[in-house]
PDB file of C-alpha atoms in Angstrom:
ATOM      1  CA  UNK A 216     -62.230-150.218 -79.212  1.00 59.00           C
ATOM      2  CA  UNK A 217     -60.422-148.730 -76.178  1.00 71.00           C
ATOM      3  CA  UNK A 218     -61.361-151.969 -74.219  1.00 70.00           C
ATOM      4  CA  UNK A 219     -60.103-154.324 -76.775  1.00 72.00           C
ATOM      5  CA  UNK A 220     -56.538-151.698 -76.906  1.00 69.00           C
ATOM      6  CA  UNK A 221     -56.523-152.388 -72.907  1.00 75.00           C
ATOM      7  CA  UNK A 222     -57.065-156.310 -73.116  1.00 79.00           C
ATOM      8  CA  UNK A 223     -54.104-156.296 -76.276  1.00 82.00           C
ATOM      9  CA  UNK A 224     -52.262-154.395 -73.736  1.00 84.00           C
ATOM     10  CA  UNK A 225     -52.197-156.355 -70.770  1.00 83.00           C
ATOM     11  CA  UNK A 226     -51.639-159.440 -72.712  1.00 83.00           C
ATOM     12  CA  UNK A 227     -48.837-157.926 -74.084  1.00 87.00           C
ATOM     13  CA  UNK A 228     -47.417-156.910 -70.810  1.00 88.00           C
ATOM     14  CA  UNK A 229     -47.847-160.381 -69.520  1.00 85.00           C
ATOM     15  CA  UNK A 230     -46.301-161.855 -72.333  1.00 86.00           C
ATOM     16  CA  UNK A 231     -43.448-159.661 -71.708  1.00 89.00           C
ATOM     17  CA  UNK A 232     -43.161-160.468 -67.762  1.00 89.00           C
ATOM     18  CA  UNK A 233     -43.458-164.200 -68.963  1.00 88.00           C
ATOM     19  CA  UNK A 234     -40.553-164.173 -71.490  1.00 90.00           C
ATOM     20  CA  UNK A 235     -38.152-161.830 -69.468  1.00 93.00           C
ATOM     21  CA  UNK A 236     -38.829-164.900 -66.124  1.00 92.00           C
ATOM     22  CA  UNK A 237     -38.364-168.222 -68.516  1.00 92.00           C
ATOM     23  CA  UNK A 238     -35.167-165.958 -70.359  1.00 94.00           C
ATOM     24  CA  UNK A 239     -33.999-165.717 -66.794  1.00 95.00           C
ATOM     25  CA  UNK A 240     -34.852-169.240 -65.593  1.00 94.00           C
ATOM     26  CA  UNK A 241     -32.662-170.434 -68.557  1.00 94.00           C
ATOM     27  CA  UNK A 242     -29.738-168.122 -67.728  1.00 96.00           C
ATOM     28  CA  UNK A 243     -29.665-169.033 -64.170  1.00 95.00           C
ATOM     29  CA  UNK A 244     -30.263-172.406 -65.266  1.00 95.00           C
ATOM     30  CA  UNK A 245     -26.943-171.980 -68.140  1.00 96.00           C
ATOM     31  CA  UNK A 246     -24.876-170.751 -65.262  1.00 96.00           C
ATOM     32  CA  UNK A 247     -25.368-173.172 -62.617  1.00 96.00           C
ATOM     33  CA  UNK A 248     -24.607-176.136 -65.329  1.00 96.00           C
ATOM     34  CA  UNK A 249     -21.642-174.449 -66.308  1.00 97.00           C
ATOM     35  CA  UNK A 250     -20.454-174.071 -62.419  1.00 96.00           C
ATOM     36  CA  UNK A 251     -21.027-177.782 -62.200  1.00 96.00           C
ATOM     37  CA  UNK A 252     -19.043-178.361 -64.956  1.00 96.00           C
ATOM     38  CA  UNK A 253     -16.144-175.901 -64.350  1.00 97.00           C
ATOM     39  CA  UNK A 254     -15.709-177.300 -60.991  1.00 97.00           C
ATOM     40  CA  UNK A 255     -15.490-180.938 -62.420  1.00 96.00           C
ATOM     41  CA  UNK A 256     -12.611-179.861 -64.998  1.00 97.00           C
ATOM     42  CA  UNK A 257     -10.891-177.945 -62.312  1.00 97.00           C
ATOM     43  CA  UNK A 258     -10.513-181.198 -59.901  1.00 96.00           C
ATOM     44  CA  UNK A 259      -9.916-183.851 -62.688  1.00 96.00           C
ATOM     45  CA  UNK A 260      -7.283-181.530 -64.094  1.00 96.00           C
ATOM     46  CA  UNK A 261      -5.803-181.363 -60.503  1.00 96.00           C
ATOM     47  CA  UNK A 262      -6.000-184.657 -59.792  1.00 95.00           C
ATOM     48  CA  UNK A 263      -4.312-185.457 -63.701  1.00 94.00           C
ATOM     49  CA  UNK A 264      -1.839-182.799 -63.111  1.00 95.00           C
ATOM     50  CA  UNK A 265      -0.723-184.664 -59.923  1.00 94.00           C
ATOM     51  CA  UNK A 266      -0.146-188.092 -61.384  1.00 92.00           C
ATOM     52  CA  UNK A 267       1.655-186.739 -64.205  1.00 91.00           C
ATOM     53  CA  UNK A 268       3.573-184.893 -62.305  1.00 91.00           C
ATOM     54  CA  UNK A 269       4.586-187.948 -59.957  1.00 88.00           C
ATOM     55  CA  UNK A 270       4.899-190.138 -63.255  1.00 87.00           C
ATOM     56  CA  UNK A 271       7.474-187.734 -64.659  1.00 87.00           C
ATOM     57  CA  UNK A 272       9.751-187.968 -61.566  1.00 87.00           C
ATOM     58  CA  UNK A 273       9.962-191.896 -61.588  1.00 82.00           C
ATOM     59  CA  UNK A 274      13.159-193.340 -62.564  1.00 78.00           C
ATOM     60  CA  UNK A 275      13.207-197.186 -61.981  1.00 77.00           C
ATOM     61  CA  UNK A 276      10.584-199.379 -63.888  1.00 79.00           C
ATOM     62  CA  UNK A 277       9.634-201.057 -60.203  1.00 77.00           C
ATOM     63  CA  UNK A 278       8.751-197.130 -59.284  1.00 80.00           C
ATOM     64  CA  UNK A 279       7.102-197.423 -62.909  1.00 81.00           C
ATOM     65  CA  UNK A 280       4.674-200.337 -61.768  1.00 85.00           C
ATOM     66  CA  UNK A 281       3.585-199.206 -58.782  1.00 84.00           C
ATOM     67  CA  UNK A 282       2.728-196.138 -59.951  1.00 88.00           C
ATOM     68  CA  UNK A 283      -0.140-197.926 -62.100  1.00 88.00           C
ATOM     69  CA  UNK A 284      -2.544-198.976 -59.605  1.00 91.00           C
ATOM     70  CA  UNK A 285      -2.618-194.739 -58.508  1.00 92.00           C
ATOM     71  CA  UNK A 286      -3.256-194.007 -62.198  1.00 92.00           C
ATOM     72  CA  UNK A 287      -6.259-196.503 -62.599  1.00 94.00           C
ATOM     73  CA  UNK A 288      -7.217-195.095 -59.292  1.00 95.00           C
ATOM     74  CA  UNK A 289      -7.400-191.199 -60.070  1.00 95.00           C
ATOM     75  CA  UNK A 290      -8.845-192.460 -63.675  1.00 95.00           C
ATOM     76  CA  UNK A 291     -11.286-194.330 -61.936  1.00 97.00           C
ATOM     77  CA  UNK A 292     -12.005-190.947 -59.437  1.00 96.00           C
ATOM     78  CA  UNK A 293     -12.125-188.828 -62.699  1.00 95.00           C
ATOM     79  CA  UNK A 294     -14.762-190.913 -64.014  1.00 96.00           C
ATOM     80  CA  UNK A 295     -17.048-190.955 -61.104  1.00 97.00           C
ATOM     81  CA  UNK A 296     -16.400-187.255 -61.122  1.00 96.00           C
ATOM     82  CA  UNK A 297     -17.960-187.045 -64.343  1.00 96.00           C
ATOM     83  CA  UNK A 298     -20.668-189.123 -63.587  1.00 97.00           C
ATOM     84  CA  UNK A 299     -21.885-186.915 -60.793  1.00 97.00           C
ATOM     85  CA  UNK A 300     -21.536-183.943 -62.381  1.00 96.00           C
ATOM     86  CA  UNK A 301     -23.668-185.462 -65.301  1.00 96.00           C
ATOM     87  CA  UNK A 302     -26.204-186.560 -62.758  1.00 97.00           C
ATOM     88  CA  UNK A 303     -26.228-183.205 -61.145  1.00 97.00           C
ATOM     89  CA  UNK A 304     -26.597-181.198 -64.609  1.00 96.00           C
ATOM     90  CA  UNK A 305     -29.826-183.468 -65.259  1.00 96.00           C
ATOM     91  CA  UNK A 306     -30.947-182.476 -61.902  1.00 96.00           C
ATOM     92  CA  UNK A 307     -30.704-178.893 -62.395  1.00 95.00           C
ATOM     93  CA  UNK A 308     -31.968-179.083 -65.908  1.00 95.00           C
ATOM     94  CA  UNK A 309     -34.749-181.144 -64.692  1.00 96.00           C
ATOM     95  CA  UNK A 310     -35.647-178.577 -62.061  1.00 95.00           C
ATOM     96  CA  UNK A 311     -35.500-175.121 -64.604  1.00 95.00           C
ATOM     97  CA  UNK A 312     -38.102-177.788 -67.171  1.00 94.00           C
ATOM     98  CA  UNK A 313     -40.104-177.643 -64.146  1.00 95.00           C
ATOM     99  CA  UNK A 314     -40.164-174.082 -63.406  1.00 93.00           C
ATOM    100  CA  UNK A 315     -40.550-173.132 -66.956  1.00 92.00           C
ATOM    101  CA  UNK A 316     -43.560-175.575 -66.901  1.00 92.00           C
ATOM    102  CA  UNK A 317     -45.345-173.964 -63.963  1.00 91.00           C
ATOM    103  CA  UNK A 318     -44.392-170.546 -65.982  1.00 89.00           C
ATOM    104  CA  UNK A 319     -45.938-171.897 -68.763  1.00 85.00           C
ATOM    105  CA  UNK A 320     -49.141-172.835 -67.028  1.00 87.00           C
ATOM    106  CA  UNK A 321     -49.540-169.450 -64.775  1.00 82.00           C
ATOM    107  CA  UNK A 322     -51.434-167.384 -67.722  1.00 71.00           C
ATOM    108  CA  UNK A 323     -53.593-170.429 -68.110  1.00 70.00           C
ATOM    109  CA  UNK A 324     -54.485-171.136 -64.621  1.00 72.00           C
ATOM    110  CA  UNK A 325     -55.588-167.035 -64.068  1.00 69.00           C
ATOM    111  CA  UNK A 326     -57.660-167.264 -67.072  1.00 64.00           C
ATOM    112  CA  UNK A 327     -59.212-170.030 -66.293  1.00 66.00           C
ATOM    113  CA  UNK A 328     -59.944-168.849 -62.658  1.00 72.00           C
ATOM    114  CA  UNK A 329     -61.269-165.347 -64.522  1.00 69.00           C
ATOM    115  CA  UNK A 330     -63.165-167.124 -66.836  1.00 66.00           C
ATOM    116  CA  UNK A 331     -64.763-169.274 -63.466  1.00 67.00           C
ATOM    117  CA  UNK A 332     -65.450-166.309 -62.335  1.00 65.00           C
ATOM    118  CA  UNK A 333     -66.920-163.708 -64.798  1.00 61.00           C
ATOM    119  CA  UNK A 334     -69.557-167.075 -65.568  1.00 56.00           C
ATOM    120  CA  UNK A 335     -71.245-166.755 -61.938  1.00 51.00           C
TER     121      UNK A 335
END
């Protein structure tokens, strides 16, 4: 009885290292996105912030006009902004799937190597 109380034990422990990594995997994973992210905001909201602010202070519609190529420009900027950042969330999303994977596959691996050797 006291064996099987050890075995429930260590399992239990194990389980309990496991859960506590792939919690913190998905924190660290939560935080880097949302760095990505905030970072993105912060420069498209500069770069908005700047046009609008050089759009306000036009008087003439010539001034007007020329000011529409910029605007497509730092639209076009944004946008490619956002891309990246979307590729670079997928990245890091792609890369904490992974770890949790090889988390995921430590407890089997051991017992299988155990179980290789108890057998010879």
């Amino acid at each position: 009885m006291s064996a099987q109380f050890n075995d429930f034990s260590s399992y239990t422990q194990q389980f309990a290292a496991v859960a506590n990594r792939a919690n913190r995997l998905a924190l660290e994973n939560a935080e880097s996105v949302f760095g990505v992210q905030l970072r993105t905001f912060e420069r498209t909201t500069t770069a908005a912030a700047g046009f609008f602010g050089e759009l306000a202070q036009v008087g003439a519609q010539d001034e007007l006009q020329a000011l529409l190529p910029k605007g497509l420009q730092v639209a076009r900027d944004n946008l490619e902004r956002l891309a990246s950042a979307n590729q670079e969330v997928v990245g890091l999303s792609l890369k904490a799937g992974e770890a949790l994977g090889e988390l995921v596959r430590q407890p089997f691996a051991n017992a299988a190597s155990k179980a290789g050797r108890k057998t010879r």
